[in-house]
Amino acid sequence: MATAAKPEPVETIVTDVSETPHPWDVSVSDIYVEDRWQPIFKEMREKAPVNKVVGSAYGDYWNVTTYKEIQHIEALPDLYSSAKGITIITDPDNLPDDLNIQLPMFIAMDRPEHTEQRRVIAPAFTPAEMTRMTDEIRGRTAEILDALPVGETFDWVDKVSIELTTQMLAILFDFPWEDRRKLTEWSDWMGDVESSLSIESRREQLEHVYEAGAYFQRLWDERLEKGEAPDLLSRMIHSEMRNMDQFTFMGNLMLLIVGGNDTTRNSMSGYAYGFEQFPEQRKMLEDDPELIPAAVQELIRWQTPLAHMRRTVTEDHQMFGHEVKEGDAVILWYISANRDENFFDRPDDIWLERPKPGRHLSFGYGIHRCVGARLAELQLRLLLEEMAKRKLRVNVLGEPDRVSACFVHGYKKMDVELSTY
């Protein structure tokens, strides 16, 4: 088994939030919906890049907030397991057994199971597949943009971000077009970590998960005897994943739906909101469309559409000098690492001339790096290219409504008005 380096022991700052709230309990969703997370993580990076929180609503966990430390942990998947879950919540002790349902998915597996199942999905996201899909994605993007009103208020999240990503998911699954908005509804519920905090919300979440499972089971049954096809369900059917149990099937559906929807959708919304905050960079992009590839990477870094991933310690050891025990939850805060002052110059800025713009952690690192990263980049690039062709500018009208979550980092509603330049 891989082992971590053994630095000299260091004092661990432990924050007990069981009775008194503390800002360093960054599992609290209020700090994200109110968009005040930046100074909290900055303080941790400066004072205690690795620290421990005890007594939170999700139990005890370690915060890891800096770039190189997160990258190091991601590079040791045998020492820091994904099999206990990938979000801060795994086994809620406040829920009855019928609601404490575990849904295995390949991102929440260790080797060799992770490798075997990822290998089935990965061919859908090769460079060749991206080339094959480009014209269709571009055409659908153009169609949506051409239908938008110029000079009138509308919700960018609904009309552009959700519609584009939902269409893309429908294409990937060969999902019935008229029902494609079900994918958005299911994704919102599936990615809601906070639903585990109450019996009522967990019950409602599982109802949506089971609805999705039943719908996809019908599609699966229809395609069982058909030939091979490029959609994700057919890829599973014609592989060793054909014999998945019901819970693993639903788990992998959750992964692909949330991974394909929430992340790209919130980067597209981050494009509208982010450039509103940095108008000089927006003007630079408008003047030079050659900056679009850099803009894509910079927006994904700046937005960080998934705030964290969880790993679970598999054996007692020193983690950067801190004594961690088998079973400890280690939370990798990508949202903080992507603003790490010791790794990035001007980390809080959208900066189109950033050297090596792709060196962010929004897609993770190592064996669990996002399998659909190329597709997310492609969708965002084509949106920016089609906006540039039409010389359209998004003007944000007031603060958006943000997602109340510590996992999905995104937007619920954003009123905008389009103008031309």
Short mmCIF file of C-alpha atoms in Angstrom, two decimals:
data_model
loop_
_atom_site.label_atom_id
_atom_site.label_comp_id
_atom_site.label_asym_id
_atom_site.label_seq_id
_atom_site.Cartn_x
_atom_site.Cartn_y
_atom_site.Cartn_z
CA MET A 1 0.00 0.00 0.00
CA ALA A 2 1.18 3.52 -0.80
CA THR A 3 2.28 5.58 2.18
CA ALA A 4 2.50 9.30 2.69
CA ALA A 5 5.61 11.20 3.64
CA LYS A 6 6.24 11.50 7.42
CA PRO A 7 7.00 15.09 8.34
CA GLU A 8 7.57 16.17 11.92
CA PRO A 9 4.35 16.23 13.97
CA VAL A 10 2.65 19.63 14.10
CA GLU A 11 -0.03 21.03 16.35
CA THR A 12 -3.51 20.48 14.96
CA ILE A 13 -6.05 23.25 15.32
CA VAL A 14 -9.28 21.54 16.31
CA THR A 15 -12.52 23.53 16.10
CA ASP A 16 -15.47 22.18 18.12
CA VAL A 17 -18.74 23.36 16.59
CA SER A 18 -21.06 21.02 18.49
CA GLU A 19 -22.40 23.87 20.62
CA THR A 20 -21.01 27.09 19.14
CA PRO A 21 -20.90 27.71 15.37
CA HIS A 22 -17.54 28.69 13.90
CA PRO A 23 -16.65 30.00 10.42
CA TRP A 24 -14.19 27.17 9.88
CA ASP A 25 -17.08 24.71 9.73
CA VAL A 26 -17.29 25.28 5.99
CA SER A 27 -19.91 22.56 5.60
CA VAL A 28 -22.49 25.23 6.48
CA SER A 29 -24.31 26.09 3.25
CA ASP A 30 -25.07 29.69 4.27
CA ILE A 31 -21.55 30.84 3.44
CA TYR A 32 -21.99 29.75 -0.19
CA VAL A 33 -25.52 30.97 -0.79
CA GLU A 34 -24.43 34.34 0.67
CA ASP A 35 -21.15 34.23 -1.32
CA ARG A 36 -18.93 34.94 1.71
CA TRP A 37 -16.74 31.85 1.64
CA GLN A 38 -13.64 33.55 0.18
CA PRO A 39 -12.23 35.23 3.36
CA ILE A 40 -13.02 32.16 5.46
CA PHE A 41 -10.90 29.86 3.32
CA LYS A 42 -8.23 32.54 2.98
CA GLU A 43 -7.91 32.67 6.77
CA MET A 44 -7.56 28.89 6.95
CA ARG A 45 -4.93 28.83 4.21
CA GLU A 46 -2.92 31.42 6.15
CA LYS A 47 -3.34 30.07 9.69
CA ALA A 48 -3.99 26.33 9.37
CA PRO A 49 -4.15 24.91 5.83
CA VAL A 50 -4.95 21.52 7.38
CA ASN A 51 -7.26 21.62 10.39
CA LYS A 52 -9.95 19.56 12.06
CA VAL A 53 -13.62 20.32 12.74
CA VAL A 54 -15.52 18.25 15.29
CA GLY A 55 -19.22 18.17 16.09
CA SER A 56 -20.53 19.46 12.76
CA ALA A 57 -23.90 18.48 11.33
CA TYR A 58 -21.96 15.90 9.28
CA GLY A 59 -19.74 14.70 12.10
CA ASP A 60 -15.98 15.24 12.44
CA TYR A 61 -13.82 16.00 9.42
CA TRP A 62 -10.46 17.39 8.33
CA ASN A 63 -10.28 20.52 6.18
CA VAL A 64 -7.58 20.50 3.51
CA THR A 65 -7.54 23.89 1.84
CA THR A 66 -4.35 24.31 -0.22
CA TYR A 67 -3.41 23.24 -3.72
CA LYS A 68 -0.31 21.09 -3.27
CA GLU A 69 -1.67 19.29 -0.23
CA ILE A 70 -4.87 18.36 -2.07
CA GLN A 71 -2.92 17.24 -5.11
CA HIS A 72 -0.70 15.08 -2.87
CA ILE A 73 -3.70 13.37 -1.25
CA GLU A 74 -5.36 12.78 -4.62
CA ALA A 75 -2.18 11.06 -5.80
CA LEU A 76 -2.46 8.44 -3.01
CA PRO A 77 -5.83 6.76 -3.64
CA ASP A 78 -4.93 3.65 -1.62
CA LEU A 79 -4.20 5.70 1.50
CA TYR A 80 -7.14 8.06 0.98
CA SER A 81 -10.11 6.00 -0.16
CA SER A 82 -13.12 7.11 -2.19
CA ALA A 83 -15.15 4.02 -1.31
CA LYS A 84 -16.82 5.59 1.75
CA GLY A 85 -18.35 8.34 -0.36
CA ILE A 86 -17.21 11.45 -2.20
CA THR A 87 -19.13 14.14 -0.33
CA ILE A 88 -18.88 15.36 3.22
CA ILE A 89 -21.91 13.28 4.14
CA THR A 90 -21.70 9.50 3.90
CA ASP A 91 -23.54 7.51 6.57
CA PRO A 92 -26.01 9.82 8.33
CA ASP A 93 -26.79 8.48 11.79
CA ASN A 94 -29.94 10.58 12.06
CA LEU A 95 -31.82 8.63 9.40
CA PRO A 96 -33.78 5.36 9.69
CA ASP A 97 -32.45 2.36 7.79
CA ASP A 98 -34.97 2.69 4.94
CA LEU A 99 -33.65 6.18 4.17
CA ASN A 100 -29.96 5.46 4.74
CA ILE A 101 -29.53 3.99 1.26
CA GLN A 102 -26.06 3.75 -0.25
CA LEU A 103 -25.80 4.01 -4.03
CA PRO A 104 -22.40 2.76 -5.29
CA MET A 105 -20.90 4.65 -8.22
CA PHE A 106 -17.52 4.28 -9.87
CA ILE A 107 -16.21 7.64 -8.65
CA ALA A 108 -16.90 6.34 -5.12
CA MET A 109 -14.96 3.13 -5.65
CA ASP A 110 -11.32 2.21 -5.24
CA ARG A 111 -9.15 0.18 -7.57
CA PRO A 112 -9.70 -2.25 -9.24
CA GLU A 113 -13.52 -1.74 -9.37
CA HIS A 114 -13.11 1.96 -10.15
CA THR A 115 -10.74 1.24 -13.03
CA GLU A 116 -13.02 -1.41 -14.55
CA GLN A 117 -16.18 0.71 -14.51
CA ARG A 118 -14.49 3.96 -15.54
CA ARG A 119 -13.02 2.13 -18.54
CA VAL A 120 -16.56 1.51 -19.83
CA ILE A 121 -17.57 5.17 -19.68
CA ALA A 122 -14.31 6.81 -20.75
CA PRO A 123 -14.61 6.06 -24.51
CA ALA A 124 -17.64 8.37 -24.65
CA PHE A 125 -15.34 11.31 -23.87
CA THR A 126 -12.30 10.73 -26.08
CA PRO A 127 -10.95 13.47 -28.38
CA ALA A 128 -12.48 11.60 -31.32
CA GLU A 129 -15.91 11.64 -29.68
CA MET A 130 -15.55 15.35 -28.95
CA THR A 131 -14.83 15.96 -32.63
CA ARG A 132 -17.84 13.85 -33.61
CA MET A 133 -20.19 15.83 -31.33
CA THR A 134 -18.85 19.32 -32.01
CA ASP A 135 -21.11 20.23 -34.92
CA GLU A 136 -24.26 19.12 -33.12
CA ILE A 137 -23.36 20.96 -29.90
CA ARG A 138 -22.48 24.08 -31.87
CA GLY A 139 -25.75 23.93 -33.79
CA ARG A 140 -27.84 23.56 -30.64
CA THR A 141 -25.90 26.36 -28.94
CA ALA A 142 -26.51 28.65 -31.92
CA GLU A 143 -30.20 27.80 -31.92
CA ILE A 144 -30.58 28.69 -28.25
CA LEU A 145 -28.65 31.97 -28.57
CA ASP A 146 -30.62 33.03 -31.64
CA ALA A 147 -33.85 32.62 -29.69
CA LEU A 148 -32.76 34.91 -26.84
CA PRO A 149 -34.20 38.43 -26.64
CA VAL A 150 -31.71 41.28 -26.92
CA GLY A 151 -32.47 44.20 -24.62
CA GLU A 152 -34.99 42.28 -22.50
CA THR A 153 -34.63 40.71 -19.06
CA PHE A 154 -34.50 36.91 -18.80
CA ASP A 155 -33.03 34.22 -16.54
CA TRP A 156 -29.65 33.14 -17.93
CA VAL A 157 -29.54 30.03 -15.72
CA ASP A 158 -32.82 28.69 -17.08
CA LYS A 159 -32.69 29.82 -20.69
CA VAL A 160 -29.02 29.12 -21.42
CA SER A 161 -27.10 27.17 -18.75
CA ILE A 162 -29.78 24.62 -17.89
CA GLU A 163 -31.07 24.23 -21.42
CA LEU A 164 -27.65 23.70 -22.99
CA THR A 165 -26.47 21.17 -20.43
CA THR A 166 -29.79 19.33 -20.31
CA GLN A 167 -29.76 18.97 -24.09
CA MET A 168 -26.23 17.61 -23.86
CA LEU A 169 -27.24 15.03 -21.25
CA ALA A 170 -30.18 13.97 -23.40
CA ILE A 171 -27.79 13.41 -26.32
CA LEU A 172 -25.33 11.43 -24.16
CA PHE A 173 -28.04 9.12 -22.86
CA ASP A 174 -30.16 9.17 -26.05
CA PHE A 175 -32.87 10.30 -23.65
CA PRO A 176 -36.41 11.13 -24.86
CA TRP A 177 -36.16 14.76 -25.93
CA GLU A 178 -39.58 15.83 -24.69
CA ASP A 179 -38.71 14.68 -21.14
CA ARG A 180 -35.21 16.16 -20.99
CA ARG A 181 -36.04 18.66 -18.22
CA LYS A 182 -36.58 15.69 -15.91
CA LEU A 183 -32.80 15.34 -16.02
CA THR A 184 -32.41 18.83 -14.55
CA GLU A 185 -34.89 18.12 -11.76
CA TRP A 186 -33.25 14.82 -10.90
CA SER A 187 -29.79 16.36 -10.97
CA ASP A 188 -30.78 19.09 -8.52
CA TRP A 189 -32.09 16.54 -6.06
CA MET A 190 -29.24 14.08 -6.52
CA GLY A 191 -26.58 16.72 -5.86
CA ASP A 192 -28.30 18.04 -2.74
CA VAL A 193 -25.96 16.96 0.06
CA GLU A 194 -28.01 18.83 2.67
CA SER A 195 -31.06 16.62 2.07
CA SER A 196 -29.60 14.08 4.50
CA LEU A 197 -30.02 16.50 7.41
CA SER A 198 -33.72 15.78 7.83
CA ILE A 199 -35.95 12.75 7.38
CA GLU A 200 -38.44 14.71 5.27
CA SER A 201 -35.93 16.07 2.76
CA ARG A 202 -34.09 12.74 2.51
CA ARG A 203 -37.37 10.96 1.81
CA GLU A 204 -38.22 13.46 -0.92
CA GLN A 205 -34.74 13.15 -2.42
CA LEU A 206 -34.99 9.36 -2.61
CA GLU A 207 -38.39 9.62 -4.29
CA HIS A 208 -36.73 11.57 -7.11
CA VAL A 209 -33.79 9.17 -7.25
CA TYR A 210 -36.12 6.18 -7.51
CA GLU A 211 -38.18 7.95 -10.17
CA ALA A 212 -35.02 8.45 -12.21
CA GLY A 213 -34.00 4.85 -11.65
CA ALA A 214 -37.36 3.52 -12.83
CA TYR A 215 -37.31 5.73 -15.94
CA PHE A 216 -33.79 4.67 -16.89
CA GLN A 217 -34.61 1.03 -16.15
CA ARG A 218 -37.29 1.22 -18.84
CA LEU A 219 -34.75 2.66 -21.29
CA TRP A 220 -32.25 -0.03 -20.28
CA ASP A 221 -34.80 -2.81 -20.88
CA GLU A 222 -35.70 -1.37 -24.29
CA ARG A 223 -32.04 -1.35 -25.37
CA LEU A 224 -30.97 -4.70 -23.93
CA GLU A 225 -31.47 -6.61 -27.16
CA LYS A 226 -30.40 -3.83 -29.50
CA GLY A 227 -26.95 -3.50 -31.02
CA GLU A 228 -24.08 -1.44 -29.72
CA ALA A 229 -24.55 2.33 -29.81
CA PRO A 230 -22.55 5.33 -28.58
CA ASP A 231 -25.01 6.42 -25.86
CA LEU A 232 -23.96 5.83 -22.25
CA LEU A 233 -26.67 3.27 -21.46
CA SER A 234 -25.74 1.15 -24.47
CA ARG A 235 -22.07 1.33 -23.48
CA MET A 236 -23.00 -0.06 -20.05
CA ILE A 237 -25.20 -2.79 -21.53
CA HIS A 238 -22.41 -4.03 -23.82
CA SER A 239 -19.82 -4.25 -21.02
CA GLU A 240 -19.17 -5.92 -17.69
CA MET A 241 -21.49 -3.27 -16.19
CA ARG A 242 -24.44 -5.13 -17.74
CA ASN A 243 -24.87 -7.11 -14.51
CA MET A 244 -24.89 -4.17 -12.10
CA ASP A 245 -27.31 -4.47 -9.21
CA GLN A 246 -30.11 -1.92 -8.95
CA PHE A 247 -28.33 0.33 -6.44
CA THR A 248 -25.08 0.45 -8.40
CA PHE A 249 -27.08 1.27 -11.55
CA MET A 250 -28.79 4.17 -9.78
CA GLY A 251 -25.50 5.31 -8.26
CA ASN A 252 -23.77 5.49 -11.62
CA LEU A 253 -26.78 7.31 -13.09
CA MET A 254 -26.49 9.87 -10.29
CA LEU A 255 -22.82 10.34 -11.02
CA LEU A 256 -23.29 10.84 -14.75
CA ILE A 257 -26.34 13.09 -14.40
CA VAL A 258 -24.89 15.37 -11.71
CA GLY A 259 -21.43 15.32 -13.27
CA GLY A 260 -22.79 16.15 -16.70
CA ASN A 261 -25.31 18.73 -15.59
CA ASP A 262 -24.41 20.72 -12.49
CA THR A 263 -20.76 21.27 -13.26
CA THR A 264 -21.03 22.55 -16.82
CA ARG A 265 -24.21 24.44 -16.09
CA ASN A 266 -22.63 26.38 -13.22
CA SER A 267 -19.52 27.16 -15.24
CA MET A 268 -21.76 28.62 -17.95
CA SER A 269 -23.52 30.74 -15.34
CA GLY A 270 -20.12 31.63 -13.90
CA TYR A 271 -19.19 32.96 -17.34
CA ALA A 272 -22.05 35.47 -17.21
CA TYR A 273 -21.53 36.47 -13.59
CA GLY A 274 -17.73 36.35 -13.58
CA PHE A 275 -17.15 38.65 -16.51
CA GLU A 276 -19.63 41.11 -15.01
CA GLN A 277 -17.19 41.36 -12.08
CA PHE A 278 -14.17 41.85 -14.36
CA PRO A 279 -15.35 44.08 -17.24
CA GLU A 280 -11.83 44.86 -18.42
CA GLN A 281 -11.22 41.14 -18.95
CA ARG A 282 -14.56 40.82 -20.72
CA LYS A 283 -13.55 43.64 -23.05
CA MET A 284 -10.21 41.93 -23.69
CA LEU A 285 -12.04 38.73 -24.67
CA GLU A 286 -14.44 40.62 -26.91
CA ASP A 287 -11.50 42.27 -28.67
CA ASP A 288 -9.58 39.00 -29.08
CA PRO A 289 -11.59 35.74 -29.46
CA GLU A 290 -8.26 33.88 -29.58
CA LEU A 291 -8.39 34.14 -25.77
CA ILE A 292 -11.45 31.86 -25.60
CA PRO A 293 -9.51 28.64 -24.73
CA ALA A 294 -7.78 30.47 -21.86
CA ALA A 295 -11.11 31.96 -20.80
CA VAL A 296 -12.67 28.49 -20.59
CA GLN A 297 -10.01 27.26 -18.17
CA GLU A 298 -10.02 30.45 -16.14
CA LEU A 299 -13.79 30.40 -15.73
CA ILE A 300 -13.79 26.77 -14.60
CA ARG A 301 -11.08 27.57 -12.04
CA TRP A 302 -12.74 30.76 -10.81
CA GLN A 303 -16.19 29.19 -10.49
CA THR A 304 -15.12 25.74 -9.18
CA PRO A 305 -18.55 24.16 -9.75
CA LEU A 306 -18.04 21.39 -7.19
CA ALA A 307 -16.68 22.81 -3.96
CA HIS A 308 -15.20 19.66 -2.46
CA MET A 309 -14.55 15.95 -2.58
CA ARG A 310 -14.21 13.61 0.38
CA ARG A 311 -11.60 10.95 1.00
CA THR A 312 -11.46 8.48 3.91
CA VAL A 313 -8.19 7.53 5.63
CA THR A 314 -7.40 3.81 5.32
CA GLU A 315 -4.64 3.55 7.97
CA ASP A 316 -3.25 5.62 10.83
CA HIS A 317 -0.47 7.95 9.71
CA GLN A 318 0.83 11.51 9.72
CA MET A 319 -0.81 13.72 7.11
CA PHE A 320 1.48 16.73 6.69
CA GLY A 321 2.47 16.29 10.33
CA HIS A 322 -1.07 15.83 11.64
CA GLU A 323 -2.04 12.53 13.24
CA VAL A 324 -4.96 11.04 11.29
CA LYS A 325 -6.71 7.78 12.06
CA GLU A 326 -8.23 5.06 9.93
CA GLY A 327 -11.78 6.10 9.07
CA ASP A 328 -11.18 9.85 9.37
CA ALA A 329 -12.99 11.98 6.81
CA VAL A 330 -10.68 14.26 4.81
CA ILE A 331 -12.44 17.00 2.84
CA LEU A 332 -10.54 18.35 -0.16
CA TRP A 333 -11.76 21.90 -0.71
CA TYR A 334 -11.17 22.48 -4.43
CA ILE A 335 -12.93 25.82 -4.09
CA SER A 336 -10.13 26.95 -1.76
CA ALA A 337 -7.22 25.32 -3.62
CA ASN A 338 -8.23 27.17 -6.78
CA ARG A 339 -7.73 30.43 -4.87
CA ASP A 340 -4.44 29.41 -3.21
CA GLU A 341 -2.16 32.47 -3.12
CA ASN A 342 0.93 30.28 -2.89
CA PHE A 343 0.08 28.61 -6.19
CA PHE A 344 -1.77 31.24 -8.23
CA ASP A 345 -0.98 34.90 -8.82
CA ARG A 346 -4.11 37.06 -8.60
CA PRO A 347 -6.13 34.01 -7.47
CA ASP A 348 -9.39 35.87 -6.93
CA ASP A 349 -9.33 37.49 -10.38
CA ILE A 350 -10.47 36.21 -13.73
CA TRP A 351 -7.20 36.79 -15.57
CA LEU A 352 -7.15 35.77 -19.22
CA GLU A 353 -3.38 36.04 -19.54
CA ARG A 354 -2.72 33.69 -16.64
CA PRO A 355 0.33 31.47 -17.31
CA LYS A 356 -0.65 27.79 -17.72
CA PRO A 357 -4.39 28.43 -17.27
CA GLY A 358 -5.36 24.75 -17.10
CA ARG A 359 -3.62 24.03 -13.78
CA HIS A 360 -6.76 24.17 -11.64
CA LEU A 361 -8.31 21.44 -9.52
CA SER A 362 -11.94 21.87 -10.57
CA PHE A 363 -11.85 18.47 -12.26
CA GLY A 364 -9.91 16.83 -9.44
CA TYR A 365 -6.54 15.13 -9.87
CA GLY A 366 -5.20 11.62 -10.29
CA ILE A 367 -7.26 8.50 -11.02
CA HIS A 368 -10.54 10.21 -10.15
CA ARG A 369 -10.07 13.23 -12.41
CA CYS A 370 -13.41 14.04 -14.05
CA VAL A 371 -14.01 11.65 -16.94
CA GLY A 372 -16.13 14.23 -18.75
CA ALA A 373 -13.70 17.15 -18.44
CA ARG A 374 -13.17 17.43 -22.23
CA LEU A 375 -16.90 17.64 -22.84
CA ALA A 376 -17.37 20.34 -20.22
CA GLU A 377 -14.56 22.36 -21.79
CA LEU A 378 -16.00 21.83 -25.27
CA GLN A 379 -19.49 23.00 -24.31
CA LEU A 380 -18.18 26.13 -22.62
CA ARG A 381 -15.80 26.90 -25.51
CA LEU A 382 -18.59 26.61 -28.08
CA LEU A 383 -20.85 28.87 -26.03
CA LEU A 384 -18.13 31.55 -25.92
CA GLU A 385 -17.38 31.16 -29.62
CA GLU A 386 -21.04 31.49 -30.62
CA MET A 387 -21.47 34.51 -28.34
CA ALA A 388 -18.41 36.09 -29.99
CA LYS A 389 -19.75 35.42 -33.49
CA ARG A 390 -22.90 37.34 -32.61
CA LYS A 391 -20.98 40.00 -30.64
CA LEU A 392 -23.32 39.40 -27.70
CA ARG A 393 -22.54 40.60 -24.18
CA VAL A 394 -24.30 39.35 -21.03
CA ASN A 395 -25.15 42.10 -18.56
CA VAL A 396 -26.09 40.79 -15.11
CA LEU A 397 -28.92 42.70 -13.45
CA GLY A 398 -28.30 42.42 -9.72
CA GLU A 399 -27.01 39.59 -7.55
CA PRO A 400 -28.04 36.07 -8.60
CA ASP A 401 -29.80 33.51 -6.41
CA ARG A 402 -27.18 30.94 -5.46
CA VAL A 403 -27.45 27.25 -4.66
CA SER A 404 -27.62 26.61 -0.92
CA ALA A 405 -25.06 23.82 -0.68
CA CYS A 406 -21.51 23.00 0.36
CA PHE A 407 -21.01 20.57 -2.53
CA VAL A 408 -22.51 22.00 -5.72
CA HIS A 409 -21.28 25.58 -6.08
CA GLY A 410 -23.61 27.34 -8.43
CA TYR A 411 -26.56 29.51 -9.31
CA LYS A 412 -30.34 29.01 -9.22
CA LYS A 413 -31.41 32.17 -11.00
CA MET A 414 -29.64 35.09 -12.66
CA ASP A 415 -31.51 37.93 -14.35
CA VAL A 416 -29.58 39.32 -17.31
CA GLU A 417 -29.99 41.47 -20.38
CA LEU A 418 -28.13 40.95 -23.63
CA SER A 419 -26.50 43.79 -25.55
CA THR A 420 -24.25 43.90 -28.58
CA TYR A 421 -20.76 45.34 -28.89
#
